[in-house]
GROMACS .gro file of C-alpha atoms in nm:
model
  234
    1MET     CA    1  -1.232   1.415  -0.321
    2LYS     CA    2  -1.285   1.065  -0.456
    3LEU     CA    3  -1.038   0.778  -0.427
    4PHE     CA    4  -1.063   0.492  -0.675
    5PHE     CA    5  -0.927   0.190  -0.495
    6ALA     CA    6  -0.932  -0.187  -0.458
    7PRO     CA    7  -0.909  -0.358  -0.118
    8GLY     CA    8  -0.566  -0.506  -0.047
    9SER     CA    9  -0.397  -0.295  -0.313
   10CYS     CA   10  -0.147  -0.016  -0.253
   11ALA     CA   11  -0.444   0.222  -0.266
   12ARG     CA   12  -0.463   0.144   0.105
   13VAL     CA   13  -0.187   0.400   0.157
   14PRO     CA   14  -0.374   0.707   0.024
   15LEU     CA   15  -0.686   0.572   0.196
   16ILE     CA   16  -0.502   0.589   0.529
   17ALA     CA   17  -0.378   0.936   0.433
   18LEU     CA   18  -0.735   1.052   0.371
   19GLU     CA   19  -0.844   0.917   0.708
   20GLU     CA   20  -0.553   1.100   0.872
   21ILE     CA   21  -0.647   1.423   0.693
   22GLY     CA   22  -1.005   1.407   0.815
   23GLU     CA   23  -1.167   1.593   0.524
   24PRO     CA   24  -1.478   1.446   0.356
   25PHE     CA   25  -1.405   1.202   0.076
   26GLU     CA   26  -1.564   0.924  -0.124
   27ILE     CA   27  -1.428   0.591  -0.236
   28GLU     CA   28  -1.517   0.404  -0.551
   29ILE     CA   29  -1.432   0.036  -0.568
   30VAL     CA   30  -1.246  -0.078  -0.878
   31ALA     CA   31  -1.336  -0.443  -0.942
   32PHE     CA   32  -1.048  -0.592  -1.137
   33VAL     CA   33  -1.234  -0.919  -1.197
   34ARG     CA   34  -1.508  -0.724  -1.374
   35GLY     CA   35  -1.254  -0.527  -1.573
   36ASP     CA   36  -1.339  -0.188  -1.421
   37HIS     CA   37  -0.976  -0.079  -1.455
   38LYS     CA   38  -0.994  -0.127  -1.832
   39SER     CA   39  -1.329   0.038  -1.889
   40PRO     CA   40  -1.334   0.345  -2.117
   41ASP     CA   41  -1.459   0.569  -1.836
   42TYR     CA   42  -1.183   0.463  -1.599
   43LEU     CA   43  -0.911   0.483  -1.862
   44LYS     CA   44  -1.011   0.843  -1.926
   45LYS     CA   45  -0.918   0.913  -1.564
   46ASN     CA   46  -0.616   0.684  -1.547
   47PRO     CA   47  -0.489   0.556  -1.883
   48LYS     CA   48  -0.253   0.322  -1.697
   49GLY     CA   49  -0.553   0.120  -1.578
   50LYS     CA   50  -0.434   0.092  -1.219
   51VAL     CA   51  -0.519   0.207  -0.868
   52PRO     CA   52  -0.502   0.437  -0.690
   53THR     CA   53  -0.657   0.723  -0.879
   54LEU     CA   54  -0.752   1.042  -0.697
   55GLU     CA   55  -1.017   1.277  -0.833
   56LEU     CA   56  -0.996   1.619  -0.675
   57THR     CA   57  -1.293   1.842  -0.598
   58ASP     CA   58  -1.213   2.057  -0.904
   59GLY     CA   59  -1.216   1.750  -1.130
   60HIS     CA   60  -0.840   1.727  -1.169
   61ILE     CA   61  -0.690   1.378  -1.155
   62LEU     CA   62  -0.379   1.249  -0.982
   63THR     CA   63  -0.228   0.903  -1.020
   64GLU     CA   64   0.074   0.730  -0.863
   65ASN     CA   65   0.117   0.710  -0.487
   66VAL     CA   66   0.425   0.931  -0.478
   67ALA     CA   67   0.235   1.215  -0.643
   68ILE     CA   68  -0.087   1.162  -0.448
   69LEU     CA   69   0.084   1.143  -0.110
   70THR     CA   70   0.304   1.444  -0.184
   71TYR     CA   71  -0.006   1.640  -0.285
   72PHE     CA   72  -0.184   1.542   0.037
   73ALA     CA   73   0.114   1.643   0.248
   74LYS     CA   74   0.139   1.982   0.078
   75ALA     CA   75  -0.233   2.053   0.053
   76PHE     CA   76  -0.319   1.945   0.408
   77PRO     CA   77  -0.015   2.033   0.623
   78LYS     CA   78  -0.212   2.011   0.949
   79ALA     CA   79  -0.238   1.634   0.899
   80LYS     CA   80   0.143   1.612   0.928
   81LEU     CA   81   0.172   1.334   0.671
   82LEU     CA   82   0.529   1.436   0.584
   83PRO     CA   83   0.751   1.684   0.772
   84PHE     CA   84   0.825   1.910   0.478
   85GLY     CA   85   1.030   2.216   0.572
   86ASP     CA   86   1.260   2.478   0.424
   87SER     CA   87   1.550   2.243   0.347
   88ALA     CA   88   1.546   2.129  -0.014
   89TYR     CA   89   1.775   1.841   0.080
   90GLU     CA   90   1.558   1.714   0.368
   91ASN     CA   91   1.246   1.745   0.154
   92ALA     CA   92   1.416   1.546  -0.121
   93LYS     CA   93   1.497   1.271   0.129
   94LEU     CA   94   1.127   1.238   0.205
   95ILE     CA   95   1.048   1.199  -0.165
   96ALA     CA   96   1.330   0.944  -0.186
   97ASP     CA   97   1.159   0.732   0.080
   98LEU     CA   98   0.828   0.747  -0.106
   99ALA     CA   99   1.000   0.657  -0.432
  100TRP     CA  100   1.176   0.364  -0.264
  101CYS     CA  101   0.842   0.230  -0.141
  102SER     CA  102   0.685   0.275  -0.483
  103SER     CA  103   0.960   0.169  -0.722
  104GLY     CA  104   1.184  -0.036  -0.493
  105LEU     CA  105   0.964  -0.234  -0.255
  106HIS     CA  106   0.638  -0.251  -0.448
  107PRO     CA  107   0.773  -0.437  -0.755
  108ILE     CA  108   0.926  -0.701  -0.527
  109VAL     CA  109   0.595  -0.737  -0.344
  110THR     CA  110   0.424  -0.803  -0.677
  111ARG     CA  111   0.670  -1.078  -0.763
  112LEU     CA  112   0.617  -1.242  -0.426
  113ARG     CA  113   0.239  -1.223  -0.444
  114VAL     CA  114   0.172  -1.295  -0.812
  115PRO     CA  115   0.480  -1.451  -0.977
  116GLN     CA  116   0.244  -1.589  -1.242
  117PHE     CA  117   0.236  -1.238  -1.386
  118PHE     CA  118   0.603  -1.278  -1.477
  119CYS     CA  119   0.633  -1.637  -1.597
  120ASP     CA  120   0.393  -1.888  -1.751
  121THR     CA  121   0.548  -2.208  -1.611
  122GLN     CA  122   0.529  -2.343  -1.256
  123GLU     CA  123   0.905  -2.382  -1.232
  124GLY     CA  124   0.959  -2.033  -1.362
  125ARG     CA  125   0.709  -1.887  -1.116
  126LYS     CA  126   0.891  -2.061  -0.834
  127ARG     CA  127   1.217  -1.906  -0.945
  128VAL     CA  128   1.056  -1.560  -0.973
  129TRP     CA  129   0.934  -1.595  -0.614
  130GLU     CA  130   1.274  -1.716  -0.489
  131MET     CA  131   1.457  -1.427  -0.651
  132ALA     CA  132   1.202  -1.181  -0.514
  133ALA     CA  133   1.244  -1.322  -0.163
  134GLU     CA  134   1.620  -1.277  -0.186
  135ALA     CA  135   1.574  -0.923  -0.313
  136MET     CA  136   1.333  -0.836  -0.032
  137LYS     CA  137   1.560  -0.944   0.254
  138PRO     CA  138   1.806  -0.651   0.238
  139ASN     CA  139   1.515  -0.409   0.201
  140PHE     CA  140   1.348  -0.547   0.513
  141GLU     CA  141   1.683  -0.520   0.690
  142ILE     CA  142   1.690  -0.149   0.606
  143ILE     CA  143   1.347  -0.104   0.762
  144GLU     CA  144   1.439  -0.317   1.064
  145ASN     CA  145   1.751  -0.107   1.123
  146ARG     CA  146   1.562   0.220   1.090
  147LEU     CA  147   1.320   0.101   1.357
  148ALA     CA  148   1.600  -0.001   1.594
  149HIS     CA  149   1.608   0.322   1.793
  150ALA     CA  150   1.278   0.490   1.710
  151PRO     CA  151   0.915   0.384   1.670
  152TRP     CA  152   0.862   0.519   1.318
  153MET     CA  153   1.044   0.531   0.987
  154LEU     CA  154   1.140   0.896   1.032
  155GLY     CA  155   1.223   0.861   1.400
  156GLU     CA  156   0.988   0.981   1.673
  157VAL     CA  157   0.740   1.129   1.425
  158TRP     CA  158   0.481   0.920   1.238
  159SER     CA  159   0.451   0.983   0.865
  160ILE     CA  160   0.272   0.845   0.564
  161ILE     CA  161   0.589   0.648   0.489
  162ASP     CA  162   0.492   0.430   0.784
  163ALA     CA  163   0.160   0.361   0.612
  164TYR     CA  164   0.342   0.260   0.295
  165VAL     CA  165   0.575   0.010   0.462
  166PHE     CA  166   0.277  -0.115   0.664
  167TRP     CA  167   0.109  -0.208   0.336
  168VAL     CA  168   0.430  -0.380   0.222
  169TRP     CA  169   0.435  -0.586   0.543
  170PHE     CA  170   0.071  -0.682   0.497
  171ARG     CA  171   0.127  -0.805   0.142
  172VAL     CA  172   0.449  -0.992   0.220
  173GLU     CA  173   0.331  -1.147   0.548
  174GLY     CA  174   0.099  -1.385   0.364
  175ALA     CA  175   0.324  -1.463   0.069
  176GLY     CA  176   0.544  -1.732   0.225
  177PHE     CA  177   0.828  -1.488   0.291
  178ASP     CA  178   1.013  -1.553   0.620
  179ILE     CA  179   0.932  -1.256   0.843
  180SER     CA  180   1.067  -1.407   1.165
  181SER     CA  181   1.395  -1.214   1.144
  182PHE     CA  182   1.221  -0.875   1.154
  183PRO     CA  183   1.059  -0.835   1.499
  184ARG     CA  184   1.078  -0.454   1.499
  185PHE     CA  185   0.899  -0.439   1.165
  186ALA     CA  186   0.636  -0.679   1.302
  187ASP     CA  187   0.589  -0.456   1.606
  188HIS     CA  188   0.561  -0.154   1.377
  189ALA     CA  189   0.278  -0.324   1.187
  190ARG     CA  190   0.089  -0.400   1.507
  191ARG     CA  191   0.125  -0.040   1.626
  192MET     CA  192   0.004   0.082   1.289
  193GLU     CA  193  -0.309  -0.127   1.334
  194ASP     CA  194  -0.377   0.060   1.659
  195ARG     CA  195  -0.390   0.404   1.494
  196PRO     CA  196  -0.750   0.531   1.472
  197ALA     CA  197  -0.710   0.641   1.109
  198VAL     CA  198  -0.572   0.300   1.014
  199LYS     CA  199  -0.859   0.127   1.190
  200ARG     CA  200  -1.105   0.336   0.991
  201ALA     CA  201  -0.923   0.263   0.665
  202LEU     CA  202  -0.917  -0.112   0.733
  203SER     CA  203  -1.287  -0.100   0.816
  204ARG     CA  204  -1.354   0.060   0.477
  205GLU     CA  205  -1.144  -0.211   0.315
  206ARG     CA  206  -1.340  -0.485   0.489
  207GLU     CA  207  -1.665  -0.332   0.369
  208ALA     CA  208  -1.527  -0.311   0.015
  209TYR     CA  209  -1.410  -0.671   0.029
  210VAL     CA  210  -1.753  -0.788   0.143
  211TRP     CA  211  -1.913  -0.586  -0.137
  212LEU     CA  212  -1.690  -0.759  -0.391
  213GLU     CA  213  -1.736  -1.102  -0.234
  214GLU     CA  214  -2.115  -1.075  -0.243
  215ARG     CA  215  -2.091  -1.014  -0.617
  216GLY     CA  216  -1.833  -1.285  -0.687
  217LEU     CA  217  -1.573  -1.024  -0.777
  218THR     CA  218  -1.296  -1.099  -0.529
  219VAL     CA  219  -0.939  -1.147  -0.647
  220ASN     CA  220  -0.734  -1.438  -0.515
  221PHE     CA  221  -0.384  -1.305  -0.451
  222SER     CA  222  -0.260  -1.644  -0.330
  223THR     CA  223   0.091  -1.754  -0.410
  224PHE     CA  224   0.191  -2.122  -0.385
  225GLY     CA  225  -0.109  -2.189  -0.164
  226THR     CA  226  -0.050  -1.897   0.075
  227LYS     CA  227  -0.258  -1.588   0.113
  228ASN     CA  228  -0.334  -1.316   0.362
  229THR     CA  229  -0.668  -1.143   0.370
  230ARG     CA  230  -0.671  -1.102   0.749
  231ASP     CA  231  -0.664  -0.723   0.746
  232VAL     CA  232  -0.917  -0.700   0.464
  233LYS     CA  233  -1.165  -0.977   0.519
  234ASN     CA  234  -1.179  -1.041   0.894
   0.00000   0.00000   0.00000
C-alpha cells in the first residue's frame, strides 16, 4: 500500500492507522508548495487534489479519511482500529464519529488555521477565526465530556477515532484557540503521543518535514502569528 500524504495534514490519521496495522507500506510526500496536488499524475489518482490518497496493492484508489479508515478497520480487523460488530446501529455510530471528525471538526480546524482561505481582508480573516473559535468550543466540550470517565473516545478501548481527534488537537493547539478549559483532552493528546504507533508516525512526519524544508517546500500554516510544528518539526 502507498499513502500520499503531507506532514501536519489530516493524512496523519491514516498514517497512524497504517502503523497500528503493521503491514508494509510506503509513503509519498505531496508538496503543496510545488503544486504536486495539482499535477496531472496526482489528479488521476485523486481528482479532488487533496490528501490523503491511498493506493492499494491491486492499484485501486481510496480517498477521504472516512472511507480509508473504514476500509482499514474492515480489511485488517486484528489491528482493532474500530470495534465493528454485528449491530448495524453500533456500527453506524462508529461511522458517525468518523464523519463528525471529517465534516464537523475538520472544517472548523481549517478556519482556525488558515482563515485567509475564506476571506481576502485582514478584518474579515479575524472574524472568520473568531467565529471558528466559537464554533469549536462546544465540539471540544463534547470530547472533554466523553473523556470524563474513560481514557479513550469509545471508552476503555482505543480506536482510530482517538487518532483523528488527536490530529484536531494538534492543529488547534497552535492556532491561538484557548485550550486551557479542556484538561482531559490535553491529557488524551499526551497519552496518544506515548503510543508506539503514534511515535513511529510522528517520526515519519518529522522526516517528511525535513525533506520538504531542505528543498524550500514547507508550508507555513501560521495564523495571526501563531503556529505549531512541534509534533512535526522537533
